[in-house]
mmCIF file of C-alpha atoms and ligand atoms in Angstrom:
data_model
loop_
_atom_site.group_PDB
_atom_site.id
_atom_site.type_symbol
_atom_site.label_atom_id
_atom_site.label_comp_id
_atom_site.label_asym_id
_atom_site.label_seq_id
_atom_site.Cartn_x
_atom_site.Cartn_y
_atom_site.Cartn_z
ATOM 1 C CA MET A 1 98.640 68.288 74.641
ATOM 2 C CA ALA A 2 100.584 67.151 71.594
ATOM 3 C CA GLN A 3 104.247 66.422 72.285
ATOM 4 C CA SER A 4 104.968 68.172 68.962
ATOM 5 C CA THR A 5 103.948 71.480 70.567
ATOM 6 C CA PRO A 6 107.188 73.425 71.138
ATOM 7 C CA LEU A 7 108.609 72.976 74.649
ATOM 8 C CA ILE A 8 108.559 76.702 75.470
ATOM 9 C CA LEU A 9 104.819 76.904 74.783
ATOM 10 C CA ARG A 10 104.162 73.809 76.904
ATOM 11 C CA LEU A 11 106.262 75.220 79.749
ATOM 12 C CA VAL A 12 104.492 78.576 79.803
ATOM 13 C CA ALA A 13 101.045 77.015 79.264
ATOM 14 C CA SER A 14 101.566 74.642 82.211
ATOM 15 C CA SER A 15 103.006 77.451 84.328
ATOM 16 C CA VAL A 16 99.830 79.484 83.798
ATOM 17 C CA THR A 17 97.645 76.728 85.279
ATOM 18 C CA ALA A 18 100.112 75.925 88.083
ATOM 19 C CA ALA A 19 100.365 79.602 89.102
ATOM 20 C CA THR A 20 96.587 79.939 89.050
ATOM 21 C CA ARG A 21 96.185 76.860 91.280
ATOM 22 C CA ALA A 22 98.846 78.220 93.646
ATOM 23 C CA GLY A 23 96.923 81.507 93.804
ATOM 24 C CA LYS A 24 93.838 79.660 95.017
ATOM 25 C CA ILE A 25 95.911 77.970 97.737
ATOM 26 C CA ILE A 26 97.188 81.399 98.810
ATOM 27 C CA ARG A 27 93.622 82.729 99.102
ATOM 28 C CA ASP A 28 92.403 79.624 100.940
ATOM 29 C CA ILE A 29 95.167 79.862 103.553
ATOM 30 C CA MET A 30 94.364 83.537 104.148
ATOM 31 C CA SER A 31 90.648 82.727 104.532
ATOM 32 C CA GLU A 32 91.491 80.106 107.144
ATOM 33 C CA GLY A 33 93.436 82.802 109.023
ATOM 34 C CA ASN A 34 96.371 80.654 110.102
ATOM 35 C CA LEU A 35 99.389 81.958 108.206
ATOM 36 C CA GLY A 36 102.126 80.111 110.126
ATOM 37 C CA ILE A 37 104.590 82.981 109.751
ATOM 38 C CA VAL A 38 108.312 82.391 110.358
ATOM 39 C CA GLU A 39 111.294 84.700 109.944
ATOM 40 C CA LYS A 40 113.339 83.109 107.196
ATOM 41 C CA LEU A 41 116.963 83.420 108.244
ATOM 42 C CA ALA A 42 116.296 82.330 111.798
ATOM 43 C CA ASN A 43 113.563 79.932 110.629
ATOM 44 C CA ALA A 44 111.824 80.666 113.905
ATOM 45 C CA PRO A 45 108.267 81.770 114.617
ATOM 46 C CA VAL A 46 108.046 85.546 114.758
ATOM 47 C CA GLY A 47 106.307 87.545 117.461
ATOM 48 C CA LEU A 48 102.799 87.895 116.133
ATOM 49 C CA SER A 49 99.477 89.508 116.898
ATOM 50 C CA SER A 50 96.549 90.003 114.596
ATOM 51 C CA THR A 51 93.376 92.043 114.222
ATOM 52 C CA ALA A 52 90.565 92.129 111.704
ATOM 53 C CA LYS A 53 90.491 95.321 109.663
ATOM 54 C CA ASP A 54 88.022 96.081 106.854
ATOM 55 C CA GLY A 55 87.113 92.422 106.642
ATOM 56 C CA GLU A 56 90.762 91.346 106.315
ATOM 57 C CA ILE A 57 93.171 90.053 108.891
ATOM 58 C CA GLU A 58 96.234 92.139 109.616
ATOM 59 C CA PHE A 59 99.202 90.382 111.207
ATOM 60 C CA ARG A 60 101.555 92.564 113.233
ATOM 61 C CA ILE A 61 104.974 91.106 113.228
ATOM 62 C CA SER A 62 107.850 91.906 115.482
ATOM 63 C CA GLY A 63 111.189 91.117 113.940
ATOM 64 C CA LYS A 64 112.863 91.204 110.566
ATOM 65 C CA ASN A 65 111.331 91.690 107.171
ATOM 66 C CA ASP A 66 112.145 88.463 105.351
ATOM 67 C CA LEU A 67 109.149 86.334 106.136
ATOM 68 C CA GLN A 68 107.733 83.021 105.025
ATOM 69 C CA THR A 69 104.160 81.858 105.577
ATOM 70 C CA GLU A 70 102.267 78.618 105.122
ATOM 71 C CA ALA A 71 101.036 80.119 101.839
ATOM 72 C CA ASP A 72 104.604 80.556 100.492
ATOM 73 C CA ARG A 73 105.412 76.947 101.421
ATOM 74 C CA SER A 74 102.201 75.383 100.088
ATOM 75 C CA ALA A 75 102.098 77.401 96.851
ATOM 76 C CA GLN A 76 105.679 76.344 96.112
ATOM 77 C CA ARG A 77 104.882 72.663 96.757
ATOM 78 C CA CYS A 78 101.921 72.907 94.357
ATOM 79 C CA ILE A 79 104.016 74.489 91.597
ATOM 80 C CA LEU A 80 107.030 72.188 92.004
ATOM 81 C CA ALA A 81 104.886 69.040 92.084
ATOM 82 C CA SER A 82 102.863 70.143 89.040
ATOM 83 C CA LEU A 83 105.778 71.187 86.852
ATOM 84 C CA SER A 84 108.269 68.472 87.826
ATOM 85 C CA GLN A 85 105.708 65.791 86.975
ATOM 86 C CA GLN A 86 105.361 67.199 83.448
ATOM 87 C CA PHE A 87 108.973 68.272 82.875
ATOM 88 C CA PRO A 88 111.171 65.840 84.820
ATOM 89 C CA GLU A 89 114.401 66.867 83.039
ATOM 90 C CA VAL A 90 113.991 70.598 83.663
ATOM 91 C CA THR A 91 115.742 72.300 86.600
ATOM 92 C CA ILE A 92 113.277 74.066 88.876
ATOM 93 C CA ILE A 93 114.550 76.496 91.517
ATOM 94 C CA GLY A 94 112.053 77.779 94.074
ATOM 95 C CA GLU A 95 112.508 80.540 96.627
ATOM 96 C CA GLU A 96 111.520 78.280 99.509
ATOM 97 C CA GLY A 97 114.144 75.645 98.753
ATOM 98 C CA PRO A 98 113.674 72.073 97.532
ATOM 99 C CA SER A 99 110.622 70.268 98.847
ATOM 100 C CA PHE A 100 110.117 66.584 98.269
ATOM 101 C CA CYS A 101 107.145 65.894 100.512
ATOM 102 C CA GLU A 102 103.791 64.572 99.323
ATOM 103 C CA VAL A 103 101.226 67.104 98.218
ATOM 104 C CA PRO A 104 97.424 66.702 98.168
ATOM 105 C CA SER A 105 96.433 65.258 94.800
ATOM 106 C CA ASP A 106 94.282 68.270 93.886
ATOM 107 C CA TRP A 107 97.372 70.491 94.133
ATOM 108 C CA VAL A 108 98.956 68.730 91.173
ATOM 109 C CA VAL A 109 97.654 70.325 87.985
ATOM 110 C CA THR A 110 98.874 69.123 84.613
ATOM 111 C CA ASP A 111 96.534 70.837 82.187
ATOM 112 C CA SER A 112 97.726 73.676 79.974
ATOM 113 C CA ASP A 113 96.415 77.092 79.111
ATOM 114 C CA PRO A 114 94.951 76.795 75.593
ATOM 115 C CA GLU A 115 95.674 80.425 74.674
ATOM 116 C CA VAL A 116 99.400 79.948 75.207
ATOM 117 C CA LEU A 117 99.423 76.726 73.187
ATOM 118 C CA LYS A 118 97.910 78.611 70.232
ATOM 119 C CA MET A 119 100.850 81.039 70.038
ATOM 120 C CA ALA A 120 103.331 80.939 67.202
ATOM 121 C CA CYS A 121 106.678 79.858 68.650
ATOM 122 C CA PRO A 122 109.529 82.280 67.887
ATOM 123 C CA ALA A 123 112.199 80.662 65.677
ATOM 124 C CA TYR A 124 115.007 80.968 68.258
ATOM 125 C CA LEU A 125 112.980 78.917 70.770
ATOM 126 C CA GLN A 126 111.811 76.200 68.431
ATOM 127 C CA ASN A 127 114.408 73.562 69.219
ATOM 128 C CA ILE A 128 115.377 74.093 72.833
ATOM 129 C CA ASP A 129 116.611 71.226 74.967
ATOM 130 C CA ASP A 130 114.944 70.695 78.347
ATOM 131 C CA LYS A 131 118.407 70.382 79.941
ATOM 132 C CA ASP A 132 119.036 74.066 79.083
ATOM 133 C CA VAL A 133 115.843 75.213 80.789
ATOM 134 C CA VAL A 134 115.609 76.572 84.328
ATOM 135 C CA ILE A 135 112.277 77.474 85.895
ATOM 136 C CA TRP A 136 112.547 80.133 88.631
ATOM 137 C CA VAL A 137 109.635 80.077 91.077
ATOM 138 C CA ASP A 138 108.621 82.756 93.541
ATOM 139 C CA PRO A 139 105.483 81.119 94.938
ATOM 140 C CA LEU A 140 104.376 84.296 96.705
ATOM 141 C CA ASP A 141 106.023 87.602 95.860
ATOM 142 C CA GLY A 142 105.080 90.312 98.347
ATOM 143 C CA THR A 143 104.918 88.218 101.534
ATOM 144 C CA SER A 144 105.207 91.317 103.700
ATOM 145 C CA GLU A 145 102.125 92.806 101.983
ATOM 146 C CA TYR A 146 100.261 89.470 102.239
ATOM 147 C CA THR A 147 100.410 89.777 106.028
ATOM 148 C CA GLN A 148 99.063 93.342 106.097
ATOM 149 C CA ALA A 149 95.468 94.409 105.575
ATOM 150 C CA GLY A 150 94.640 96.369 102.438
ATOM 151 C CA LEU A 151 97.664 95.340 100.369
ATOM 152 C CA LEU A 152 96.636 91.982 98.943
ATOM 153 C CA GLU A 153 96.658 93.269 95.368
ATOM 154 C CA HIS A 154 100.453 93.560 95.667
ATOM 155 C CA VAL A 155 100.796 89.775 95.979
ATOM 156 C CA THR A 156 101.785 87.755 92.889
ATOM 157 C CA VAL A 157 102.883 84.231 92.009
ATOM 158 C CA LEU A 158 105.898 84.285 89.674
ATOM 159 C CA ILE A 159 107.065 81.496 87.364
ATOM 160 C CA GLY A 160 109.921 82.433 85.033
ATOM 161 C CA VAL A 161 111.350 80.247 82.273
ATOM 162 C CA ALA A 162 114.999 80.723 81.352
ATOM 163 C CA VAL A 163 116.762 79.097 78.416
ATOM 164 C CA GLY A 164 120.539 79.210 78.751
ATOM 165 C CA ASP A 165 121.265 82.545 80.408
ATOM 166 C CA ARG A 166 118.156 84.402 79.318
ATOM 167 C CA ALA A 167 114.684 84.902 80.798
ATOM 168 C CA VAL A 168 112.414 84.073 77.843
ATOM 169 C CA GLY A 169 109.032 83.181 79.322
ATOM 170 C CA GLY A 170 107.137 84.542 82.290
ATOM 171 C CA VAL A 171 103.903 84.104 84.195
ATOM 172 C CA ILE A 172 102.659 86.640 86.734
ATOM 173 C CA HIS A 173 99.511 85.536 88.558
ATOM 174 C CA GLN A 174 97.757 88.111 90.745
ATOM 175 C CA PRO A 175 95.484 86.109 93.057
ATOM 176 C CA TYR A 176 93.712 89.087 94.606
ATOM 177 C CA TYR A 177 93.071 91.125 91.462
ATOM 178 C CA ASN A 178 89.647 92.704 91.935
ATOM 179 C CA TYR A 179 89.233 91.499 95.495
ATOM 180 C CA LYS A 180 88.215 94.893 96.859
ATOM 181 C CA ARG A 181 85.559 95.327 94.154
ATOM 182 C CA GLN A 182 84.247 91.859 94.900
ATOM 183 C CA ARG A 183 84.115 92.564 98.646
ATOM 184 C CA GLU A 184 82.161 95.745 97.989
ATOM 185 C CA GLY A 185 79.567 93.694 96.082
ATOM 186 C CA GLY A 186 80.719 94.713 92.569
ATOM 187 C CA GLU A 187 80.302 92.366 89.650
ATOM 188 C CA VAL A 188 83.472 90.357 89.354
ATOM 189 C CA GLU A 189 83.557 87.358 87.061
ATOM 190 C CA GLU A 190 86.494 85.631 88.654
ATOM 191 C CA MET A 191 88.940 86.446 91.419
ATOM 192 C CA GLY A 192 92.518 86.908 90.255
ATOM 193 C CA ARG A 193 94.156 87.131 86.845
ATOM 194 C CA THR A 194 97.173 85.714 85.059
ATOM 195 C CA LEU A 195 99.518 87.691 82.822
ATOM 196 C CA TRP A 196 102.141 85.980 80.684
ATOM 197 C CA GLY A 197 104.653 86.682 77.974
ATOM 198 C CA ILE A 198 107.187 84.998 75.713
ATOM 199 C CA VAL A 199 110.082 87.125 74.464
ATOM 200 C CA GLY A 200 109.659 87.531 70.709
ATOM 201 C CA GLY A 201 106.375 85.618 70.855
ATOM 202 C CA GLY A 202 103.698 87.765 72.469
ATOM 203 C CA VAL A 203 101.765 88.337 75.666
ATOM 204 C CA GLY A 204 98.385 87.448 77.165
ATOM 205 C CA GLY A 205 96.111 88.308 80.088
ATOM 206 C CA PHE A 206 96.591 92.066 79.813
ATOM 207 C CA VAL A 207 96.765 94.920 77.317
ATOM 208 C CA PRO A 208 100.285 96.376 77.108
ATOM 209 C CA THR A 209 100.048 100.110 77.717
ATOM 210 C CA SER A 210 102.665 102.864 77.629
ATOM 211 C CA ALA A 211 102.978 105.260 80.575
ATOM 212 C CA PRO A 212 101.802 108.854 80.005
ATOM 213 C CA GLU A 213 104.163 111.307 78.331
ATOM 214 C CA GLY A 214 105.306 114.538 79.946
ATOM 215 C CA CYS A 215 105.971 113.223 83.459
ATOM 216 C CA ARG A 216 108.143 110.646 85.226
ATOM 217 C CA ILE A 217 106.540 108.155 87.598
ATOM 218 C CA LEU A 218 108.829 105.741 89.432
ATOM 219 C CA THR A 219 107.845 102.683 91.399
ATOM 220 C CA THR A 220 109.922 101.128 94.168
ATOM 221 C CA THR A 221 109.838 99.064 97.361
ATOM 222 C CA ARG A 222 107.491 99.967 100.193
ATOM 223 C CA SER A 223 109.037 97.696 102.828
ATOM 224 C CA HIS A 224 112.790 97.457 102.021
ATOM 225 C CA SER A 225 113.872 101.082 101.589
ATOM 226 C CA THR A 226 117.349 102.344 102.555
ATOM 227 C CA PRO A 227 119.184 105.669 102.114
ATOM 228 C CA VAL A 228 120.809 104.281 98.920
ATOM 229 C CA VAL A 229 117.401 103.246 97.527
ATOM 230 C CA GLN A 230 116.204 106.798 98.186
ATOM 231 C CA ALA A 231 119.340 108.426 96.703
ATOM 232 C CA ALA A 232 118.757 106.619 93.407
ATOM 233 C CA LEU A 233 115.134 107.776 93.288
ATOM 234 C CA ASP A 234 116.068 111.386 94.076
ATOM 235 C CA ALA A 235 118.682 111.450 91.276
ATOM 236 C CA LEU A 236 116.021 110.574 88.719
ATOM 237 C CA GLN A 237 113.925 113.656 89.564
ATOM 238 C CA PRO A 238 110.551 111.926 89.634
ATOM 239 C CA ASP A 239 107.189 113.678 89.505
ATOM 240 C CA GLU A 240 105.793 110.831 91.592
ATOM 241 C CA VAL A 241 107.109 107.759 93.439
ATOM 242 C CA ILE A 242 104.692 104.865 93.923
ATOM 243 C CA ARG A 243 105.783 102.525 96.724
ATOM 244 C CA VAL A 244 104.247 99.083 96.323
ATOM 245 C CA GLY A 245 105.201 95.557 97.353
ATOM 246 C CA GLY A 246 106.655 92.824 95.178
ATOM 247 C CA ALA A 247 108.827 92.754 92.063
ATOM 248 C CA GLY A 248 105.957 91.183 90.114
ATOM 249 C CA HIS A 249 103.520 93.926 91.061
ATOM 250 C CA LYS A 250 105.979 96.686 90.211
ATOM 251 C CA VAL A 251 106.662 95.269 86.740
ATOM 252 C CA MET A 252 102.880 95.029 86.259
ATOM 253 C CA MET A 253 102.763 98.790 86.889
ATOM 254 C CA LEU A 254 105.217 99.243 83.992
ATOM 255 C CA ILE A 255 103.492 96.997 81.469
ATOM 256 C CA GLU A 256 100.114 98.565 82.219
ATOM 257 C CA GLY A 257 101.421 102.122 81.900
ATOM 258 C CA LYS A 258 101.079 103.185 85.539
ATOM 259 C CA ALA A 259 104.793 103.923 86.007
ATOM 260 C CA HIS A 260 107.747 104.602 83.713
ATOM 261 C CA ALA A 261 110.497 102.835 85.674
ATOM 262 C CA TYR A 262 111.032 100.465 88.607
ATOM 263 C CA VAL A 263 114.148 101.492 90.489
ATOM 264 C CA PHE A 264 115.564 99.452 93.384
ATOM 265 C CA ALA A 265 119.118 100.302 94.456
ATOM 266 C CA SER A 266 119.494 97.309 96.768
ATOM 267 C CA LYS A 267 120.901 93.796 96.699
ATOM 268 C CA GLY A 268 117.654 92.404 98.145
ATOM 269 C CA CYS A 269 115.910 90.966 95.037
ATOM 270 C CA LYS A 270 116.700 87.423 93.870
ATOM 271 C CA LYS A 271 116.550 85.616 90.524
ATOM 272 C CA TRP A 272 113.065 84.240 91.251
ATOM 273 C CA ASP A 273 111.842 87.825 91.777
ATOM 274 C CA THR A 274 113.001 89.057 88.381
ATOM 275 C CA CYS A 275 112.985 86.114 85.930
ATOM 276 C CA ALA A 276 109.248 86.025 85.168
ATOM 277 C CA PRO A 277 108.702 89.809 85.332
ATOM 278 C CA GLU A 278 111.742 90.422 83.103
ATOM 279 C CA ALA A 279 110.469 88.056 80.398
ATOM 280 C CA VAL A 280 106.987 89.592 80.392
ATOM 281 C CA LEU A 281 108.459 93.106 80.379
ATOM 282 C CA ILE A 282 110.827 92.392 77.471
ATOM 283 C CA ALA A 283 107.941 90.800 75.568
ATOM 284 C CA THR A 284 106.168 94.193 75.747
ATOM 285 C CA GLY A 285 109.256 96.141 74.613
ATOM 286 C CA GLY A 286 110.655 97.091 78.025
ATOM 287 C CA ARG A 287 114.050 96.333 79.611
ATOM 288 C CA LEU A 288 115.401 95.078 82.949
ATOM 289 C CA THR A 289 119.054 95.321 84.004
ATOM 290 C CA ASP A 290 121.058 95.921 87.132
ATOM 291 C CA LEU A 291 122.030 99.508 87.951
ATOM 292 C CA HIS A 292 125.276 99.116 85.983
ATOM 293 C CA GLY A 293 123.300 98.333 82.837
ATOM 294 C CA ASP A 294 124.196 94.624 82.823
ATOM 295 C CA SER A 295 121.600 91.935 82.177
ATOM 296 C CA TYR A 296 121.004 89.268 84.787
ATOM 297 C CA LYS A 297 121.720 85.656 83.878
ATOM 298 C CA TYR A 298 119.392 82.851 84.866
ATOM 299 C CA HIS A 299 121.258 79.564 84.322
ATOM 300 C CA LYS A 300 121.085 77.006 87.122
ATOM 301 C CA ASP A 301 124.500 77.733 88.681
ATOM 302 C CA ILE A 302 124.093 81.504 89.002
ATOM 303 C CA PRO A 303 124.100 82.912 92.563
ATOM 304 C CA HIS A 304 120.579 83.849 93.599
ATOM 305 C CA PRO A 305 120.936 87.491 94.787
ATOM 306 C CA ASN A 306 120.581 90.305 92.249
ATOM 307 C CA THR A 307 123.499 92.178 93.769
ATOM 308 C CA GLY A 308 123.513 94.996 91.186
ATOM 309 C CA GLY A 309 119.988 96.173 92.051
ATOM 310 C CA VAL A 310 117.097 96.478 89.625
ATOM 311 C CA LEU A 311 116.346 99.043 86.921
ATOM 312 C CA ALA A 312 113.320 98.125 84.824
ATOM 313 C CA THR A 313 111.794 100.475 82.268
ATOM 314 C CA GLY A 314 108.556 100.261 80.326
ATOM 315 C CA ARG A 315 108.350 100.350 76.564
ATOM 316 C CA GLY A 316 109.221 103.654 74.967
ATOM 317 C CA GLN A 317 111.500 104.641 77.867
ATOM 318 C CA ASP A 318 115.175 105.469 77.306
ATOM 319 C CA HIS A 319 116.738 102.931 79.675
ATOM 320 C CA ASP A 320 120.217 104.409 79.150
ATOM 321 C CA TRP A 321 119.019 107.832 80.299
ATOM 322 C CA TYR A 322 118.064 106.338 83.682
ATOM 323 C CA LEU A 323 121.416 104.534 83.943
ATOM 324 C CA ALA A 324 123.357 107.707 83.155
ATOM 325 C CA LYS A 325 121.495 109.741 85.784
ATOM 326 C CA LEU A 326 122.362 107.386 88.653
ATOM 327 C CA PRO A 327 125.104 108.760 90.918
ATOM 328 C CA ASP A 328 128.428 106.881 91.201
ATOM 329 C CA ALA A 329 127.870 106.501 94.952
ATOM 330 C CA VAL A 330 124.732 104.481 94.237
ATOM 331 C CA ARG A 331 126.509 102.270 91.709
ATOM 332 C CA GLN A 332 129.407 101.728 94.103
ATOM 333 C CA ALA A 333 127.021 100.539 96.797
ATOM 334 C CA LEU A 334 125.935 97.759 94.434
ATOM 335 C CA VAL A 335 129.179 95.943 93.619
HETATM 336 P P1 AMP B 1 109.960 94.736 97.569
HETATM 337 O O1 AMP B 1 110.073 95.630 96.393
HETATM 338 O O2 AMP B 1 110.560 95.303 98.804
HETATM 339 O O3 AMP B 1 108.544 94.271 97.765
HETATM 340 O O4 AMP B 1 110.834 93.458 97.238
HETATM 341 C C1 AMP B 1 110.687 92.700 96.061
HETATM 342 C C2 AMP B 1 111.165 91.299 96.318
HETATM 343 O O5 AMP B 1 112.538 91.315 96.724
HETATM 344 C C3 AMP B 1 110.410 90.591 97.432
HETATM 345 O O6 AMP B 1 110.350 89.220 97.143
HETATM 346 C C4 AMP B 1 111.279 90.803 98.641
HETATM 347 O O7 AMP B 1 111.124 89.781 99.575
HETATM 348 C C5 AMP B 1 112.674 90.799 98.036
HETATM 349 N N1 AMP B 1 113.537 91.707 98.795
HETATM 350 C C6 AMP B 1 113.810 92.988 98.522
HETATM 351 N N2 AMP B 1 114.634 93.531 99.448
HETATM 352 C C7 AMP B 1 114.885 92.555 100.333
HETATM 353 C C8 AMP B 1 115.666 92.470 101.513
HETATM 354 N N3 AMP B 1 116.342 93.522 101.965
HETATM 355 N N4 AMP B 1 115.705 91.290 102.169
HETATM 356 C C9 AMP B 1 115.004 90.220 101.721
HETATM 357 N N5 AMP B 1 114.247 90.235 100.601
HETATM 358 C C10 AMP B 1 114.181 91.384 99.921
HETATM 359 MG MG1 MG B 2 109.708 87.794 95.861
HETATM 360 MG MG1 MG B 3 108.375 85.042 97.728
#
């Protein structure tokens, strides 16, 4: 890869291959059936039992709902090792904390996606300095769904590229895209897919699609609901609410026209959940803010929690209409 290729293109192109490699690690660990689940805050093994269901393993977990598995840990080590080798001056922040241990050599991938490298670089990103770049990594978004049978399509690998305060590049890899069709013997070329976008530059790996007119479909959490989360949804008078796992998966619903807005009135999401999805969404003409209408910032010193909640709308949606409809009580719960 020529060093004259603009840094943003090299970052996103390398993130596409790293996310894809991490996705294979995630599938391999599931196939081996030993997820090594711990509850994150306590960092202790959780009470666990498992059964096979429809050819998948379902893990029943007693305890809290902020889990980490061997797949989260290994996928992060793969991504950090791959990107830090190529971009030593860039700050990389991963959900699972810093990890300096050795990784198997075949986890380190340094090739680049050729489609991304072919893109025209937007003028405002042409001369960025690697010291202003932060890469936000969620190695496995949707861990709760990863441990439950039938929900593997909710799992994504997220790599977001921020320059200064702004999310400008994003990669969303969906390792189990098409897995049900493949299991049923359907023709599937390759397991998984990778979607990416550069704000002002373009997108790849999917066809941006607007949601249908004449109805309002909202998407939200399936595993972290609260009365405030529900109050926000009710105020928006939806025709349908689709409850799926993962911030990455929910933003995919927006960019592929399956929902109009992603509404999450909770402080639970973090910067690594929203950086990549936000960049891809903006690249398609959508918007992501907190529930006060403020944009999140992604520089390296920013606190990780997205304490103002998440409102993301697909292209063509009036973001301000959603903001105006939210009750004060919901907004006040998110300060
Ligand atoms: P969800 O929409 O519930 O699948 O959450 C999207 C992302 O935010 C996932 O990475 C979750 O782990 C994270 N998240 C949301 N709510 C919480 C919470 N209450 N505690 C910990 N993580 C959360
Ligand atoms: Mg996540
Ligand atoms: Mg995660």
